[in-house]
Structure formats: structure tokens, C-alpha cells
XYZ file of C-alpha atoms in Angstrom:
319
model
C 87.217 -188.862 -159.655
C 87.939 -187.445 -163.067
C 86.326 -188.942 -166.227
C 88.165 -191.658 -168.205
C 90.031 -190.380 -171.290
C 89.470 -193.422 -173.527
C 86.630 -193.849 -175.892
C 84.953 -196.614 -174.113
C 82.449 -195.040 -171.547
C 82.965 -196.302 -168.023
C 80.048 -197.167 -165.900
C 79.699 -194.728 -163.020
C 80.259 -197.551 -160.418
C 83.630 -198.765 -161.868
C 86.028 -198.020 -158.902
C 89.289 -197.568 -161.028
C 90.156 -195.222 -163.725
C 91.871 -197.559 -166.291
C 94.321 -196.048 -168.678
C 96.587 -198.739 -169.965
C 94.139 -201.301 -171.397
C 91.160 -199.766 -173.041
C 87.840 -201.322 -172.234
C 89.129 -203.463 -169.367
C 86.453 -203.683 -166.688
C 86.668 -205.215 -163.284
C 86.319 -209.056 -163.467
C 87.141 -209.107 -167.224
C 90.071 -210.572 -168.920
C 92.661 -208.276 -170.632
C 92.724 -207.780 -174.327
C 95.154 -210.078 -176.115
C 96.295 -206.898 -178.051
C 97.504 -205.151 -174.841
C 101.090 -205.318 -176.218
C 102.534 -205.914 -179.761
C 103.571 -209.516 -180.346
C 107.387 -210.201 -180.226
C 107.170 -213.604 -181.776
C 108.361 -215.168 -178.659
C 107.039 -218.474 -177.469
C 104.229 -218.249 -174.876
C 105.407 -218.227 -171.388
C 105.201 -221.419 -169.293
C 105.365 -219.579 -165.965
C 102.799 -221.006 -163.545
C 99.532 -219.072 -163.116
C 99.728 -216.691 -160.149
C 97.542 -217.462 -157.177
C 94.319 -215.226 -157.268
C 93.988 -212.839 -154.306
C 90.744 -212.509 -152.313
C 88.337 -210.578 -154.527
C 89.036 -206.940 -154.268
C 86.474 -204.394 -153.181
C 85.610 -200.952 -154.477
C 88.140 -198.368 -153.538
C 85.338 -195.826 -152.888
C 83.715 -198.150 -150.409
C 87.070 -198.923 -148.815
C 87.757 -195.189 -148.534
C 84.353 -194.569 -146.950
C 84.687 -197.310 -144.371
C 88.081 -195.817 -143.308
C 86.630 -192.515 -142.632
C 89.500 -190.841 -144.389
C 90.720 -190.028 -147.859
C 92.337 -192.835 -150.011
C 94.784 -192.415 -153.010
C 96.009 -195.227 -155.233
C 98.228 -195.327 -158.232
C 99.782 -198.336 -159.966
C 102.366 -197.952 -162.703
C 104.458 -200.436 -164.682
C 108.156 -200.390 -165.078
C 107.936 -197.935 -167.902
C 105.904 -195.554 -165.890
C 102.673 -196.270 -167.651
C 99.691 -195.520 -165.357
C 97.555 -198.802 -164.993
C 95.092 -198.041 -162.104
C 94.228 -194.997 -160.108
C 91.948 -193.693 -157.441
C 92.298 -190.117 -156.316
C 95.740 -190.495 -157.923
C 96.410 -186.889 -158.544
C 95.460 -185.592 -155.143
C 98.086 -184.414 -152.644
C 98.905 -186.426 -149.572
C 101.494 -186.044 -146.834
C 104.531 -188.151 -147.657
C 105.574 -188.822 -144.022
C 108.445 -191.368 -144.288
C 107.775 -192.576 -147.883
C 110.295 -189.763 -148.779
C 113.086 -191.887 -147.446
C 112.963 -194.275 -150.524
C 113.596 -191.493 -153.081
C 116.081 -189.987 -150.582
C 118.118 -193.205 -150.601
C 117.945 -193.258 -154.400
C 119.305 -189.660 -154.547
C 122.123 -190.614 -151.982
C 122.970 -193.695 -154.087
C 123.102 -191.678 -157.282
C 125.357 -189.071 -155.706
C 127.837 -191.947 -154.892
C 127.609 -193.027 -158.580
C 128.631 -189.515 -159.529
C 131.653 -189.749 -157.255
C 130.559 -186.910 -154.824
C 131.294 -189.289 -151.994
C 131.534 -193.131 -151.375
C 128.812 -195.128 -149.771
C 131.543 -196.615 -147.560
C 132.347 -192.968 -146.319
C 131.229 -192.080 -142.872
C 129.251 -189.294 -141.251
C 129.476 -187.962 -137.720
C 126.687 -188.850 -135.437
C 126.162 -187.175 -132.012
C 123.622 -186.986 -129.151
C 121.927 -183.874 -130.618
C 121.121 -185.864 -133.735
C 118.938 -188.359 -131.892
C 115.101 -187.989 -132.495
C 112.529 -189.914 -130.611
C 112.554 -192.728 -133.242
C 116.228 -193.478 -134.163
C 116.902 -197.079 -133.261
C 119.889 -197.602 -135.585
C 121.641 -194.322 -135.078
C 121.044 -194.602 -131.281
C 122.607 -198.037 -131.268
C 125.787 -196.678 -132.925
C 126.004 -193.423 -131.163
C 129.139 -194.588 -129.052
C 131.081 -195.109 -132.334
C 130.662 -191.456 -133.269
C 130.343 -192.086 -136.969
C 128.385 -194.282 -139.269
C 128.793 -195.396 -142.931
C 126.610 -193.510 -145.443
C 125.378 -196.968 -146.761
C 124.358 -198.030 -143.264
C 122.438 -194.752 -142.704
C 120.642 -195.211 -146.017
C 119.700 -198.749 -145.202
C 118.474 -197.693 -141.824
C 116.323 -194.934 -143.288
C 114.639 -197.394 -145.657
C 114.360 -200.569 -143.686
C 113.426 -199.406 -140.224
C 112.517 -195.745 -141.160
C 115.090 -194.326 -138.745
C 114.396 -190.645 -138.637
C 117.814 -189.446 -137.511
C 119.450 -191.486 -140.316
C 117.222 -189.587 -142.850
C 118.222 -186.151 -141.465
C 121.867 -187.078 -141.517
C 121.606 -188.011 -145.148
C 119.626 -185.011 -146.328
C 122.659 -182.595 -146.471
C 124.342 -184.938 -149.025
C 121.649 -184.179 -151.475
C 121.166 -180.406 -150.707
C 118.646 -180.741 -147.830
C 114.854 -180.633 -148.437
C 115.207 -178.202 -151.344
C 117.861 -180.322 -152.957
C 115.598 -183.402 -152.708
C 112.845 -181.391 -154.362
C 115.232 -180.434 -157.205
C 116.055 -184.213 -157.501
C 112.372 -185.038 -158.086
C 112.141 -182.299 -160.639
C 115.236 -183.586 -162.453
C 113.578 -186.953 -162.675
C 110.388 -185.696 -164.084
C 108.289 -185.311 -160.962
C 106.725 -181.827 -160.835
C 104.479 -182.613 -157.835
C 106.408 -183.968 -154.928
C 108.118 -181.534 -152.575
C 110.074 -181.982 -149.442
C 110.222 -178.699 -147.366
C 111.239 -179.787 -143.840
C 113.333 -182.364 -142.005
C 112.097 -184.967 -139.615
C 110.028 -184.649 -137.450
C 108.356 -181.439 -138.625
C 107.621 -182.758 -142.178
C 105.057 -185.040 -140.457
C 102.739 -182.130 -139.441
C 100.257 -182.772 -142.194
C 98.235 -179.579 -141.657
C 94.960 -179.339 -143.541
C 95.471 -177.551 -146.940
C 99.304 -177.404 -146.555
C 101.169 -178.454 -149.552
C 104.520 -178.742 -147.977
C 106.113 -182.240 -147.731
C 103.391 -183.714 -150.058
C 103.219 -185.941 -153.075
C 100.399 -187.559 -155.160
C 100.137 -191.272 -155.431
C 100.613 -190.835 -159.132
C 103.745 -188.780 -158.764
C 105.308 -191.087 -156.203
C 104.634 -194.238 -158.094
C 105.859 -192.710 -161.296
C 109.160 -191.205 -160.048
C 109.923 -194.436 -158.198
C 109.429 -196.461 -161.338
C 111.469 -194.007 -163.279
C 114.348 -194.149 -160.771
C 114.430 -197.881 -160.339
C 113.930 -198.884 -163.885
C 115.283 -196.125 -166.036
C 117.441 -193.441 -164.280
C 119.434 -195.218 -161.750
C 122.570 -197.152 -162.688
C 121.779 -200.974 -162.359
C 124.056 -201.518 -159.213
C 122.382 -198.493 -157.450
C 118.889 -199.657 -158.436
C 119.689 -203.178 -157.255
C 120.868 -201.845 -153.900
C 117.842 -199.676 -153.371
C 115.483 -202.555 -154.283
C 117.339 -204.920 -151.937
C 116.932 -202.367 -149.125
C 113.155 -202.055 -149.928
C 112.728 -205.787 -149.981
C 114.343 -206.013 -146.612
C 112.018 -203.363 -144.930
C 110.615 -204.368 -141.608
C 107.807 -201.856 -141.392
C 105.212 -202.795 -143.983
C 104.075 -206.354 -143.255
C 100.539 -205.214 -142.413
C 100.042 -202.927 -145.400
C 100.685 -203.556 -149.172
C 102.476 -206.803 -148.463
C 99.451 -208.180 -146.534
C 97.168 -207.760 -149.593
C 99.518 -209.571 -152.175
C 98.645 -213.068 -153.596
C 101.068 -215.817 -153.282
C 104.034 -215.657 -155.640
C 104.272 -211.928 -155.763
C 107.334 -210.268 -154.293
C 107.529 -206.741 -152.748
C 109.884 -204.172 -151.482
C 108.218 -201.273 -149.780
C 108.639 -197.975 -147.879
C 105.963 -197.054 -145.447
C 105.082 -193.726 -143.971
C 103.097 -192.865 -140.792
C 102.537 -189.630 -139.080
C 99.531 -190.103 -136.878
C 96.986 -188.636 -139.318
C 98.428 -190.419 -142.438
C 99.127 -194.045 -143.169
C 101.081 -194.631 -146.441
C 102.953 -197.357 -148.321
C 104.980 -197.336 -151.678
C 106.008 -200.763 -153.008
C 107.840 -202.204 -155.934
C 106.143 -205.324 -156.990
C 107.353 -208.315 -159.082
C 104.849 -210.798 -160.560
C 105.418 -214.548 -160.790
C 106.110 -213.892 -164.491
C 108.879 -211.481 -163.712
C 106.965 -208.242 -164.499
C 107.673 -205.216 -162.402
C 105.264 -202.617 -161.098
C 105.171 -199.836 -158.512
C 102.075 -199.329 -156.304
C 101.617 -196.217 -154.052
C 98.740 -196.146 -151.532
C 98.102 -193.080 -149.297
C 95.556 -192.771 -146.668
C 94.822 -189.400 -144.941
C 93.060 -188.840 -141.625
C 91.153 -192.106 -141.307
C 88.894 -192.341 -138.280
C 89.496 -195.936 -137.598
C 92.093 -197.233 -135.207
C 95.706 -197.579 -136.412
C 95.507 -201.421 -136.864
C 92.280 -200.946 -139.147
C 94.167 -198.263 -141.082
C 96.934 -200.749 -141.880
C 94.210 -203.191 -142.919
C 92.557 -200.495 -145.168
C 95.831 -200.361 -147.123
C 95.829 -204.077 -147.389
C 92.296 -204.114 -148.509
C 93.011 -201.483 -151.160
C 95.935 -203.700 -152.362
C 93.626 -206.650 -152.752
C 91.366 -204.430 -154.846
C 94.338 -203.529 -157.079
C 95.561 -207.155 -157.296
C 92.184 -208.280 -158.379
C 92.805 -206.295 -161.524
C 96.649 -206.581 -161.801
C 96.800 -210.365 -161.957
C 94.512 -210.035 -165.057
C 96.675 -207.246 -166.628
C 99.851 -209.225 -165.790
C 98.458 -212.342 -167.362
C 98.006 -210.515 -170.610
C 101.584 -209.444 -170.620
C 103.268 -212.794 -170.321
C 106.726 -212.776 -168.968
């Protein structure tokens, strides 16, 4: 883990690199000077329920037997918390969230309509394609339904069918660059993008890059209707109940996109606090040696470690 950049020296055993609030340590309260005063009345929002005490991400990582990466940003893209945040990890299916964003933005630019349809055929079916398979007899599916399927149930065939709309893997990589992400790259389609070979940078991101680009897309670059649609799909996701969502305290809302490829377990979530503040949390876990269920639980435990800090940060921001 790289050294902190702010003036206050961090003890060596502090698990997070803190970049938003100088001098904030685990278990402490945020500075009242975290943001300039607007003159508004103090919020009357109820106090959020505290999560179970969070652990040290380094210990969580060690217990998993793998490599853990965490990044938390606010809606302006400011980095709040990180652990191995700049390291590369296989995206697996987490790429489907920014893919859906790119598809929605293409429709906003009148390149096609989300109600338009794409042909589907038997040769498009991959091993995991529940929605496309169910619609195969129809011969076509609306673009909106394919995007929803890619996000909410992680349908692999749906993602492959959408990729040509944005210029294929290279086009999606160009989309990342256009929106300020110089790290994330997609090189292949499903299922080969899930290979996750040691040292191979293809189809990878970093927790910091993914959290930051998703915040930029949702809260800055996407038109409001498109951002609202993407967030709605993320909130309706059916695959992440045992990961980030499982580590959230009561009153926090989440929409997420998971990614799993045998040797990797990932989750990227947009969070809303009880005060109405938005954040994006990305957690990537590479090559854990524990069983799959424990890998899911590792992500939930890492989330609790984040939330132990974030509830304090959020309290200092009001709402």
C-alpha cells in the first residue's frame, strides 16, 4: 500500500488510505470542516444504523487467501477510501454496467432507439444466457431488454449482442477513455474475457478506475433520464445479495453489478445514504483460496469495514 499524501502521518496499521478527510482515523469522528458551510439548517435526517464493526482490510485479504482491492468515491469522484485501489483486477461481468451506460448514451445521441430490436439466434447462446434463451423463439429482442438482462441477471449473450452497438470491446475501451478512465480496458467478448490469466492486463480495471468512472457516468456525464434508467437496473440486480449489499447497514440503498469468473469475485455498487448522499464502492477479489460462499462473505466483510468509516464521513456531510 502506498504512503498517504496528506501531512498527518498515518500509523502503519491503519487499514485504509484516507484522501478526502485529512487526519480521519478509524473509529474517529469526521472534521466539522470537511465541507464549506452553505448556511443551510442542519439536517433532521435520522441517524443511520451503525454496521457491525469493520475489520482491517489487510486481515480480510489474508483470510481469503487472495488479493483484495477496494475503492470508494463520492458522487463528484473524490476518492474517500482505498485498499490496493490502483492494482489491476479482472473485470469479469462488472464491465456490463458501463456497457449499459454506453448503450444508453448511444440512444441519447440518436444512433438507435432503446425500443429498437436486435436479432437473436441459436448461435448467440452461451452457457449462461437465461433471458436471451427464453426469448429465442421470438427471433429479436429490444435493446432495452438486452441491457436490462445484462445488468440485472448478468446474461452473457445479452452483453455480446450489445457490444457491437458501442464498437465492440475496443469501442467500449474508447468509451472509458472519453470519460476520463485511462486504466480500464475490454479486449474480448464473453466468455473469453473471463480468462484472468496471471499478469495479463486484458479485460482488467482497477477498483479506483471503475469506481471513479461509474461515479462520473452516473452523476456527471450521462443525461438524467439515462442515468436514472441505469441506476434503476442496478437497483434491480438479482446477483449481488451476498456481496456488497450484505455488508450495508440499515437505511442504505444499493444498486450493484457483480462479476465472477471462477478465479475472481467482484462487485461494484452505487450507494445512497439515509441522508441522500451518493457514493460508488468497488470491491475486487482475485484468486481467493476459500470456497465460493466464503469469497462472497469476504466482499460483505470488506463492505462492513468500509461502512464503519463511511457512516462517519456521511454524518459530517449532512444531507
